[in-house]
């Protein structure tokens, strides 16, 4: 059961980071197609929900973990912040998607904030500060 | 339950972070490349082929190298008497993956060059190589799904 939960939790993380990579490419100037943007958005949605649900499930399942652990609380906070950045980013990208043209500065900033928060989330998962 | 995650020595954390970050970006770059290579294959778009090539060359390949360096760094910290099955599987998918990634990158690079060279110099104007590269990227994604399973479940 642990192996299954961990596998799908990590797989969800791969989907989430794949979305971050795709959005970052668009922010750096790669042509943004509606289909590519939609795919990245769906990957972010599925990956984001997956890491949270399965992460909480793991925290409840594993004897050595607790939802009150500092690193798990930090992970949830980082997830919320990254998710919020991602949602604002998608809204800010709508003008560029609809009318074409360059990515707005606000959208670019939101993307890099979301990317940094995602990297911090990964670092939290690896180092588990306070554990 | 795997005890490795809980009792892992602290000095393994940085190499593991590098390895996992490289793996995440590699898979992300391959998915992005696929979004360009599939239209290049279906529509014959040279522009899409060029984007797929650049994604493989500038994102997927460097990320793969980071992943592989991180893997070697953390492997060197383990003192296995005999490599467990999941390590051998990791080596197999990594080595095969490197070959397929290189082939896909070269094929798309050659395709872009041949498409953009003037016709009198032998240029085709077509997005050749897109199908081969798209299929290889698909195979790579399946290969890495197997790797993710092996790395997380760590079968003997």
PDB file of C-alpha atoms in Angstrom:
ATOM      1  CA  UNK A   1       0.000   0.000   0.000  1.00  0.00           C
ATOM      2  CA  UNK A   2       2.823   2.397   0.896  1.00  0.00           C
ATOM      3  CA  UNK A   3       4.614   1.672  -2.386  1.00  0.00           C
ATOM      4  CA  UNK A   4       1.426   2.292  -4.370  1.00  0.00           C
ATOM      5  CA  UNK A   5       0.686   5.557  -2.593  1.00  0.00           C
ATOM      6  CA  UNK A   6       4.259   6.743  -3.013  1.00  0.00           C
ATOM      7  CA  UNK A   7       4.362   5.785  -6.697  1.00  0.00           C
ATOM      8  CA  UNK A   8       1.206   7.730  -7.535  1.00  0.00           C
ATOM      9  CA  UNK A   9       2.243  10.646  -5.321  1.00  0.00           C
ATOM     10  CA  UNK A  10       5.580  10.909  -7.169  1.00  0.00           C
ATOM     11  CA  UNK A  11       3.851  10.389 -10.537  1.00  0.00           C
ATOM     12  CA  UNK A  12       1.495  13.267  -9.725  1.00  0.00           C
ATOM     13  CA  UNK A  13       4.542  15.369  -8.872  1.00  0.00           C
ATOM     14  CA  UNK A  14       6.009  14.561 -12.281  1.00  0.00           C
ATOM     15  CA  UNK A  15       2.807  15.780 -13.948  1.00  0.00           C
ATOM     16  CA  UNK A  16       2.856  18.963 -11.883  1.00  0.00           C
ATOM     17  CA  UNK A  17       6.479  19.747 -12.700  1.00  0.00           C
ATOM     18  CA  UNK A  18       5.869  18.890 -16.365  1.00  0.00           C
ATOM     19  CA  UNK A  19       3.263  21.656 -16.363  1.00  0.00           C
ATOM     20  CA  UNK A  20       5.738  24.058 -14.735  1.00  0.00           C
ATOM     21  CA  UNK A  21       8.329  23.199 -17.416  1.00  0.00           C
ATOM     22  CA  UNK A  22       5.808  23.800 -20.202  1.00  0.00           C
ATOM     23  CA  UNK A  23       4.570  27.107 -18.771  1.00  0.00           C
ATOM     24  CA  UNK A  24       8.170  28.208 -18.225  1.00  0.00           C
ATOM     25  CA  UNK A  25       8.973  27.469 -21.860  1.00  0.00           C
ATOM     26  CA  UNK A  26       6.022  29.612 -22.950  1.00  0.00           C
ATOM     27  CA  UNK A  27       7.192  32.385 -20.614  1.00  0.00           C
ATOM     28  CA  UNK A  28      10.664  32.217 -22.188  1.00  0.00           C
ATOM     29  CA  UNK A  29       9.170  32.739 -25.640  1.00  0.00           C
ATOM     30  CA  UNK A  30       8.234  29.301 -26.941  1.00  0.00           C
ATOM     31  CA  UNK A  31       5.095  29.584 -29.075  1.00  0.00           C
ATOM     32  CA  UNK A  32       2.019  29.104 -26.934  1.00  0.00           C
ATOM     33  CA  UNK A  33      -0.595  27.010 -28.670  1.00  0.00           C
ATOM     34  CA  UNK A  34      -4.070  26.690 -27.179  1.00  0.00           C
ATOM     35  CA  UNK A  35      -3.755  22.883 -27.162  1.00  0.00           C
ATOM     36  CA  UNK A  36      -0.354  22.974 -25.467  1.00  0.00           C
ATOM     37  CA  UNK A  37      -1.555  25.476 -22.877  1.00  0.00           C
ATOM     38  CA  UNK A  38      -4.647  23.385 -22.205  1.00  0.00           C
ATOM     39  CA  UNK A  39      -2.540  20.240 -21.807  1.00  0.00           C
ATOM     40  CA  UNK A  40      -0.216  22.013 -19.383  1.00  0.00           C
ATOM     41  CA  UNK A  41      -3.208  23.331 -17.436  1.00  0.00           C
ATOM     42  CA  UNK A  42      -4.714  19.844 -17.145  1.00  0.00           C
ATOM     43  CA  UNK A  43      -1.358  18.400 -16.059  1.00  0.00           C
ATOM     44  CA  UNK A  44      -1.139  21.091 -13.388  1.00  0.00           C
ATOM     45  CA  UNK A  45      -4.680  20.373 -12.192  1.00  0.00           C
ATOM     46  CA  UNK A  46      -4.298  16.585 -12.062  1.00  0.00           C
ATOM     47  CA  UNK A  47      -0.757  16.710 -10.686  1.00  0.00           C
ATOM     48  CA  UNK A  48      -1.608  19.352  -8.140  1.00  0.00           C
ATOM     49  CA  UNK A  49      -4.627  17.523  -6.742  1.00  0.00           C
ATOM     50  CA  UNK A  50      -2.781  14.217  -6.892  1.00  0.00           C
ATOM     51  CA  UNK A  51       0.260  15.339  -4.893  1.00  0.00           C
ATOM     52  CA  UNK A  52      -1.916  16.902  -2.216  1.00  0.00           C
ATOM     53  CA  UNK A  53      -4.410  14.064  -1.774  1.00  0.00           C
ATOM     54  CA  UNK A  54      -1.813  11.308  -1.948  1.00  0.00           C
ATOM     55  CA  UNK A  55       0.630  13.287   0.158  1.00  0.00           C
ATOM     56  CA  UNK A  56      -1.917  13.694   2.938  1.00  0.00           C
ATOM     57  CA  UNK A  57      -2.858  10.032   2.596  1.00  0.00           C
ATOM     58  CA  UNK A  58       0.818   9.062   2.980  1.00  0.00           C
ATOM     59  CA  UNK A  59       1.194  11.320   5.993  1.00  0.00           C
ATOM     60  CA  UNK A  60      -1.768   9.590   7.625  1.00  0.00           C
ATOM     61  CA  UNK A  61      -0.652   6.108   6.574  1.00  0.00           C
ATOM     62  CA  UNK A  62       3.036   6.134   7.520  1.00  0.00           C
ATOM     63  CA  UNK A  63       3.677   5.670  11.239  1.00  0.00           C
ATOM     64  CA  UNK A  64       6.701   7.971  11.238  1.00  0.00           C
ATOM     65  CA  UNK A  65       4.789  10.899   9.707  1.00  0.00           C
ATOM     66  CA  UNK A  66       2.111  13.186  11.119  1.00  0.00           C
ATOM     67  CA  UNK A  67       0.058  15.986   9.540  1.00  0.00           C
ATOM     68  CA  UNK A  68       1.374  18.220  12.317  1.00  0.00           C
ATOM     69  CA  UNK A  69       5.004  17.733  11.271  1.00  0.00           C
ATOM     70  CA  UNK A  70       6.604  21.038  10.304  1.00  0.00           C
ATOM     71  CA  UNK A  71       7.815  19.868   6.915  1.00  0.00           C
ATOM     72  CA  UNK A  72       4.350  18.540   5.998  1.00  0.00           C
ATOM     73  CA  UNK A  73       2.689  21.803   7.045  1.00  0.00           C
ATOM     74  CA  UNK A  74       5.334  23.659   5.026  1.00  0.00           C
ATOM     75  CA  UNK A  75       4.591  21.435   2.025  1.00  0.00           C
ATOM     76  CA  UNK A  76       0.872  22.206   2.217  1.00  0.00           C
ATOM     77  CA  UNK A  77       1.574  25.944   2.510  1.00  0.00           C
ATOM     78  CA  UNK A  78       3.969  25.823  -0.461  1.00  0.00           C
ATOM     79  CA  UNK A  79       1.389  23.822  -2.446  1.00  0.00           C
ATOM     80  CA  UNK A  80      -1.289  26.446  -1.739  1.00  0.00           C
ATOM     81  CA  UNK A  81       1.037  29.312  -2.680  1.00  0.00           C
ATOM     82  CA  UNK A  82       2.216  27.593  -5.879  1.00  0.00           C
ATOM     83  CA  UNK A  83      -1.352  26.753  -6.797  1.00  0.00           C
ATOM     84  CA  UNK A  84      -2.476  30.340  -6.293  1.00  0.00           C
ATOM     85  CA  UNK A  85       0.431  31.619  -8.405  1.00  0.00           C
ATOM     86  CA  UNK A  86      -0.459  29.115 -11.079  1.00  0.00           C
ATOM     87  CA  UNK A  87      -4.106  30.180 -11.185  1.00  0.00           C
ATOM     88  CA  UNK A  88      -3.213  33.877 -11.373  1.00  0.00           C
ATOM     89  CA  UNK A  89      -0.648  33.039 -14.073  1.00  0.00           C
ATOM     90  CA  UNK A  90      -3.268  31.303 -16.223  1.00  0.00           C
ATOM     91  CA  UNK A  91      -5.595  34.282 -15.886  1.00  0.00           C
ATOM     92  CA  UNK A  92      -2.774  36.667 -16.792  1.00  0.00           C
ATOM     93  CA  UNK A  93      -1.951  34.542 -19.851  1.00  0.00           C
ATOM     94  CA  UNK A  94      -5.461  34.773 -21.324  1.00  0.00           C
ATOM     95  CA  UNK A  95      -4.816  38.011 -23.277  1.00  0.00           C
ATOM     96  CA  UNK A  96      -1.700  36.482 -24.874  1.00  0.00           C
ATOM     97  CA  UNK A  97      -3.618  33.288 -25.659  1.00  0.00           C
ATOM     98  CA  UNK A  98      -6.594  35.130 -27.121  1.00  0.00           C
ATOM     99  CA  UNK A  99      -4.904  37.871 -29.086  1.00  0.00           C
ATOM    100  CA  UNK A 100      -1.427  36.460 -29.487  1.00  0.00           C
ATOM    101  CA  UNK A 101       1.651  38.509 -28.799  1.00  0.00           C
ATOM    102  CA  UNK A 102       4.204  38.554 -26.010  1.00  0.00           C
ATOM    103  CA  UNK A 103       3.623  37.209 -22.515  1.00  0.00           C
ATOM    104  CA  UNK A 104       2.753  40.020 -20.106  1.00  0.00           C
ATOM    105  CA  UNK A 105       5.352  40.850 -17.448  1.00  0.00           C
ATOM    106  CA  UNK A 106       2.868  40.036 -14.705  1.00  0.00           C
ATOM    107  CA  UNK A 107       2.318  36.562 -16.131  1.00  0.00           C
ATOM    108  CA  UNK A 108       6.053  35.996 -16.414  1.00  0.00           C
ATOM    109  CA  UNK A 109       6.614  37.023 -12.789  1.00  0.00           C
ATOM    110  CA  UNK A 110       3.820  34.759 -11.594  1.00  0.00           C
ATOM    111  CA  UNK A 111       5.298  31.852 -13.526  1.00  0.00           C
ATOM    112  CA  UNK A 112       8.738  32.236 -11.964  1.00  0.00           C
ATOM    113  CA  UNK A 113       7.216  32.605  -8.507  1.00  0.00           C
ATOM    114  CA  UNK A 114       5.266  29.390  -9.093  1.00  0.00           C
ATOM    115  CA  UNK A 115       8.385  27.629 -10.404  1.00  0.00           C
ATOM    116  CA  UNK A 116      10.445  28.709  -7.376  1.00  0.00           C
ATOM    117  CA  UNK A 117       7.718  27.567  -4.972  1.00  0.00           C
ATOM    118  CA  UNK A 118       7.574  24.189  -6.734  1.00  0.00           C
ATOM    119  CA  UNK A 119      11.351  23.750  -6.392  1.00  0.00           C
ATOM    120  CA  UNK A 120      11.057  24.682  -2.707  1.00  0.00           C
ATOM    121  CA  UNK A 121       8.308  22.096  -2.366  1.00  0.00           C
ATOM    122  CA  UNK A 122      10.609  19.453  -3.844  1.00  0.00           C
ATOM    123  CA  UNK A 123      13.398  20.547  -1.497  1.00  0.00           C
ATOM    124  CA  UNK A 124      10.992  20.227   1.423  1.00  0.00           C
ATOM    125  CA  UNK A 125      10.136  16.675   0.336  1.00  0.00           C
ATOM    126  CA  UNK A 126      13.809  15.706   0.134  1.00  0.00           C
ATOM    127  CA  UNK A 127      15.218  17.412   3.219  1.00  0.00           C
ATOM    128  CA  UNK A 128      12.100  17.154   5.401  1.00  0.00           C
ATOM    129  CA  UNK A 129      13.292  19.952   7.715  1.00  0.00           C
ATOM    130  CA  UNK A 130      12.573  19.257  11.336  1.00  0.00           C
ATOM    131  CA  UNK A 131      11.804  15.584  10.769  1.00  0.00           C
TER     132      UNK A 131
ATOM    133  CA  UNK B   1       7.288   0.039   4.204  1.00  0.00           C
ATOM    134  CA  UNK B   2      10.488   1.336   2.707  1.00  0.00           C
ATOM    135  CA  UNK B   3      12.688   2.602   5.493  1.00  0.00           C
ATOM    136  CA  UNK B   4      15.080   4.307   3.118  1.00  0.00           C
ATOM    137  CA  UNK B   5      13.172   7.576   3.091  1.00  0.00           C
ATOM    138  CA  UNK B   6      13.153   7.852   6.858  1.00  0.00           C
ATOM    139  CA  UNK B   7      16.694   6.713   7.673  1.00  0.00           C
ATOM    140  CA  UNK B   8      18.489   8.251   4.700  1.00  0.00           C
ATOM    141  CA  UNK B   9      21.696  10.024   5.842  1.00  0.00           C
ATOM    142  CA  UNK B  10      21.600  13.803   5.550  1.00  0.00           C
ATOM    143  CA  UNK B  11      24.497  14.009   3.093  1.00  0.00           C
ATOM    144  CA  UNK B  12      22.460  12.004   0.556  1.00  0.00           C
ATOM    145  CA  UNK B  13      19.806  14.701   0.351  1.00  0.00           C
ATOM    146  CA  UNK B  14      21.576  17.087  -2.060  1.00  0.00           C
ATOM    147  CA  UNK B  15      22.474  14.415  -4.658  1.00  0.00           C
ATOM    148  CA  UNK B  16      18.945  13.026  -4.390  1.00  0.00           C
ATOM    149  CA  UNK B  17      17.496  16.511  -4.908  1.00  0.00           C
ATOM    150  CA  UNK B  18      19.686  17.013  -7.993  1.00  0.00           C
ATOM    151  CA  UNK B  19      18.708  13.584  -9.343  1.00  0.00           C
ATOM    152  CA  UNK B  20      14.968  14.049  -8.796  1.00  0.00           C
ATOM    153  CA  UNK B  21      14.935  17.640 -10.099  1.00  0.00           C
ATOM    154  CA  UNK B  22      16.778  16.512 -13.235  1.00  0.00           C
ATOM    155  CA  UNK B  23      14.315  13.662 -13.709  1.00  0.00           C
ATOM    156  CA  UNK B  24      11.306  15.957 -13.263  1.00  0.00           C
ATOM    157  CA  UNK B  25      12.601  18.462 -15.818  1.00  0.00           C
ATOM    158  CA  UNK B  26      13.583  15.692 -18.268  1.00  0.00           C
ATOM    159  CA  UNK B  27      10.054  14.304 -18.290  1.00  0.00           C
ATOM    160  CA  UNK B  28       8.552  17.778 -18.528  1.00  0.00           C
ATOM    161  CA  UNK B  29      10.802  18.649 -21.445  1.00  0.00           C
ATOM    162  CA  UNK B  30       9.894  15.422 -23.235  1.00  0.00           C
ATOM    163  CA  UNK B  31       6.173  16.138 -22.847  1.00  0.00           C
ATOM    164  CA  UNK B  32       6.760  19.652 -24.187  1.00  0.00           C
ATOM    165  CA  UNK B  33       8.783  18.239 -27.093  1.00  0.00           C
ATOM    166  CA  UNK B  34       5.940  15.863 -27.877  1.00  0.00           C
ATOM    167  CA  UNK B  35       3.494  18.786 -28.146  1.00  0.00           C
ATOM    168  CA  UNK B  36       5.690  20.138 -30.957  1.00  0.00           C
ATOM    169  CA  UNK B  37       6.738  16.868 -32.616  1.00  0.00           C
ATOM    170  CA  UNK B  38       3.247  15.422 -32.983  1.00  0.00           C
ATOM    171  CA  UNK B  39       1.975  18.439 -34.985  1.00  0.00           C
ATOM    172  CA  UNK B  40       5.238  18.361 -36.958  1.00  0.00           C
ATOM    173  CA  UNK B  41       4.492  14.731 -37.838  1.00  0.00           C
ATOM    174  CA  UNK B  42       0.784  15.183 -38.584  1.00  0.00           C
ATOM    175  CA  UNK B  43       0.878  18.555 -40.330  1.00  0.00           C
ATOM    176  CA  UNK B  44       4.406  18.507 -41.719  1.00  0.00           C
ATOM    177  CA  UNK B  45       5.191  21.753 -39.911  1.00  0.00           C
ATOM    178  CA  UNK B  46       8.891  22.569 -40.111  1.00  0.00           C
ATOM    179  CA  UNK B  47       8.414  25.287 -37.488  1.00  0.00           C
ATOM    180  CA  UNK B  48       7.032  22.709 -35.052  1.00  0.00           C
ATOM    181  CA  UNK B  49       9.885  20.336 -35.878  1.00  0.00           C
ATOM    182  CA  UNK B  50      12.369  23.100 -35.099  1.00  0.00           C
ATOM    183  CA  UNK B  51      10.690  23.763 -31.743  1.00  0.00           C
ATOM    184  CA  UNK B  52      10.747  20.048 -30.931  1.00  0.00           C
ATOM    185  CA  UNK B  53      14.438  19.895 -31.798  1.00  0.00           C
ATOM    186  CA  UNK B  54      15.259  22.914 -29.627  1.00  0.00           C
ATOM    187  CA  UNK B  55      13.287  21.478 -26.727  1.00  0.00           C
ATOM    188  CA  UNK B  56      15.187  18.201 -26.935  1.00  0.00           C
ATOM    189  CA  UNK B  57      18.557  19.907 -27.346  1.00  0.00           C
ATOM    190  CA  UNK B  58      18.248  22.710 -24.806  1.00  0.00           C
ATOM    191  CA  UNK B  59      15.903  21.246 -22.204  1.00  0.00           C
ATOM    192  CA  UNK B  60      15.637  17.462 -22.309  1.00  0.00           C
ATOM    193  CA  UNK B  61      19.317  16.633 -22.869  1.00  0.00           C
ATOM    194  CA  UNK B  62      20.748  18.979 -20.196  1.00  0.00           C
ATOM    195  CA  UNK B  63      18.091  17.871 -17.696  1.00  0.00           C
ATOM    196  CA  UNK B  64      18.918  14.229 -18.450  1.00  0.00           C
ATOM    197  CA  UNK B  65      22.590  14.897 -17.745  1.00  0.00           C
ATOM    198  CA  UNK B  66      21.687  16.547 -14.427  1.00  0.00           C
ATOM    199  CA  UNK B  67      19.494  13.542 -13.568  1.00  0.00           C
ATOM    200  CA  UNK B  68      22.249  11.094 -14.427  1.00  0.00           C
ATOM    201  CA  UNK B  69      24.958  13.004 -12.523  1.00  0.00           C
ATOM    202  CA  UNK B  70      22.703  13.151  -9.466  1.00  0.00           C
ATOM    203  CA  UNK B  71      22.029   9.432  -9.754  1.00  0.00           C
ATOM    204  CA  UNK B  72      25.735   8.643  -9.839  1.00  0.00           C
ATOM    205  CA  UNK B  73      26.422  10.984  -6.899  1.00  0.00           C
ATOM    206  CA  UNK B  74      23.915   9.229  -4.678  1.00  0.00           C
ATOM    207  CA  UNK B  75      24.861   5.748  -5.935  1.00  0.00           C
ATOM    208  CA  UNK B  76      28.456   6.417  -4.909  1.00  0.00           C
ATOM    209  CA  UNK B  77      27.279   7.021  -1.341  1.00  0.00           C
ATOM    210  CA  UNK B  78      25.624   3.628  -1.141  1.00  0.00           C
ATOM    211  CA  UNK B  79      27.843   0.616  -0.518  1.00  0.00           C
ATOM    212  CA  UNK B  80      25.865  -2.209  -2.036  1.00  0.00           C
ATOM    213  CA  UNK B  81      27.376  -5.681  -1.861  1.00  0.00           C
ATOM    214  CA  UNK B  82      25.259  -6.402  -4.895  1.00  0.00           C
ATOM    215  CA  UNK B  83      23.151  -3.878  -6.790  1.00  0.00           C
ATOM    216  CA  UNK B  84      19.432  -4.422  -6.106  1.00  0.00           C
ATOM    217  CA  UNK B  85      17.042  -4.903  -9.011  1.00  0.00           C
ATOM    218  CA  UNK B  86      15.723  -1.356  -9.007  1.00  0.00           C
ATOM    219  CA  UNK B  87      19.255   0.058  -9.397  1.00  0.00           C
ATOM    220  CA  UNK B  88      19.915  -2.235 -12.365  1.00  0.00           C
ATOM    221  CA  UNK B  89      16.571  -1.190 -13.854  1.00  0.00           C
ATOM    222  CA  UNK B  90      17.548   2.439 -13.356  1.00  0.00           C
ATOM    223  CA  UNK B  91      20.827   1.896 -15.203  1.00  0.00           C
ATOM    224  CA  UNK B  92      19.072   0.088 -18.034  1.00  0.00           C
ATOM    225  CA  UNK B  93      16.426   2.766 -18.541  1.00  0.00           C
ATOM    226  CA  UNK B  94      18.996   5.504 -18.183  1.00  0.00           C
ATOM    227  CA  UNK B  95      21.439   4.033 -20.683  1.00  0.00           C
ATOM    228  CA  UNK B  96      18.759   3.104 -23.195  1.00  0.00           C
ATOM    229  CA  UNK B  97      17.058   6.427 -22.587  1.00  0.00           C
ATOM    230  CA  UNK B  98      20.257   8.329 -23.295  1.00  0.00           C
ATOM    231  CA  UNK B  99      20.635   6.542 -26.616  1.00  0.00           C
ATOM    232  CA  UNK B 100      17.029   7.144 -27.665  1.00  0.00           C
ATOM    233  CA  UNK B 101      17.183  10.784 -26.583  1.00  0.00           C
ATOM    234  CA  UNK B 102      20.352  11.352 -28.584  1.00  0.00           C
ATOM    235  CA  UNK B 103      18.859   9.671 -31.645  1.00  0.00           C
ATOM    236  CA  UNK B 104      15.675  11.746 -31.381  1.00  0.00           C
ATOM    237  CA  UNK B 105      17.693  14.942 -31.044  1.00  0.00           C
ATOM    238  CA  UNK B 106      19.948  14.129 -34.007  1.00  0.00           C
ATOM    239  CA  UNK B 107      17.039  13.037 -36.193  1.00  0.00           C
ATOM    240  CA  UNK B 108      15.126  16.249 -35.539  1.00  0.00           C
ATOM    241  CA  UNK B 109      18.267  18.344 -35.979  1.00  0.00           C
ATOM    242  CA  UNK B 110      19.019  16.745 -39.332  1.00  0.00           C
ATOM    243  CA  UNK B 111      15.378  17.108 -40.317  1.00  0.00           C
ATOM    244  CA  UNK B 112      15.386  20.819 -39.516  1.00  0.00           C
ATOM    245  CA  UNK B 113      18.586  21.370 -41.448  1.00  0.00           C
ATOM    246  CA  UNK B 114      17.361  19.499 -44.513  1.00  0.00           C
ATOM    247  CA  UNK B 115      14.059  21.341 -44.419  1.00  0.00           C
ATOM    248  CA  UNK B 116      15.627  24.775 -44.261  1.00  0.00           C
ATOM    249  CA  UNK B 117      18.433  24.364 -46.772  1.00  0.00           C
ATOM    250  CA  UNK B 118      17.458  25.873 -50.153  1.00  0.00           C
ATOM    251  CA  UNK B 119      15.964  23.422 -52.626  1.00  0.00           C
ATOM    252  CA  UNK B 120      18.848  23.843 -55.087  1.00  0.00           C
ATOM    253  CA  UNK B 121      21.182  22.729 -52.320  1.00  0.00           C
ATOM    254  CA  UNK B 122      19.122  19.640 -51.609  1.00  0.00           C
ATOM    255  CA  UNK B 123      16.666  21.066 -49.104  1.00  0.00           C
ATOM    256  CA  UNK B 124      13.365  19.231 -48.752  1.00  0.00           C
ATOM    257  CA  UNK B 125      11.138  21.858 -47.150  1.00  0.00           C
ATOM    258  CA  UNK B 126       9.489  18.985 -45.284  1.00  0.00           C
ATOM    259  CA  UNK B 127       9.434  18.071 -41.610  1.00  0.00           C
ATOM    260  CA  UNK B 128      11.216  14.759 -42.028  1.00  0.00           C
ATOM    261  CA  UNK B 129      12.186  12.859 -38.937  1.00  0.00           C
ATOM    262  CA  UNK B 130       9.230  14.159 -36.938  1.00  0.00           C
ATOM    263  CA  UNK B 131       7.506  10.764 -36.862  1.00  0.00           C
ATOM    264  CA  UNK B 132      10.652   8.941 -35.726  1.00  0.00           C
ATOM    265  CA  UNK B 133      11.358  11.536 -33.044  1.00  0.00           C
ATOM    266  CA  UNK B 134       7.755  11.616 -31.822  1.00  0.00           C
ATOM    267  CA  UNK B 135       7.710   7.830 -31.482  1.00  0.00           C
ATOM    268  CA  UNK B 136      11.060   7.847 -29.683  1.00  0.00           C
ATOM    269  CA  UNK B 137       9.821  10.501 -27.256  1.00  0.00           C
ATOM    270  CA  UNK B 138       6.755   8.375 -26.606  1.00  0.00           C
ATOM    271  CA  UNK B 139       8.942   5.349 -25.912  1.00  0.00           C
ATOM    272  CA  UNK B 140      11.102   7.459 -23.597  1.00  0.00           C
ATOM    273  CA  UNK B 141       8.075   8.583 -21.598  1.00  0.00           C
ATOM    274  CA  UNK B 142       7.002   4.957 -21.134  1.00  0.00           C
ATOM    275  CA  UNK B 143      10.563   4.023 -20.162  1.00  0.00           C
ATOM    276  CA  UNK B 144      10.671   6.768 -17.558  1.00  0.00           C
ATOM    277  CA  UNK B 145       7.275   5.728 -16.187  1.00  0.00           C
ATOM    278  CA  UNK B 146       8.875   2.326 -15.530  1.00  0.00           C
ATOM    279  CA  UNK B 147      11.826   4.104 -13.907  1.00  0.00           C
ATOM    280  CA  UNK B 148       9.533   6.112 -11.651  1.00  0.00           C
ATOM    281  CA  UNK B 149       7.837   2.891 -10.584  1.00  0.00           C
ATOM    282  CA  UNK B 150      11.204   1.247  -9.874  1.00  0.00           C
ATOM    283  CA  UNK B 151      12.603   4.231  -7.978  1.00  0.00           C
ATOM    284  CA  UNK B 152       9.546   4.556  -5.753  1.00  0.00           C
ATOM    285  CA  UNK B 153       8.720   0.880  -5.089  1.00  0.00           C
ATOM    286  CA  UNK B 154      12.342  -0.316  -5.167  1.00  0.00           C
ATOM    287  CA  UNK B 155      11.695  -3.944  -6.157  1.00  0.00           C
ATOM    288  CA  UNK B 156      14.478  -6.394  -5.411  1.00  0.00           C
TER     289      UNK B 156
END
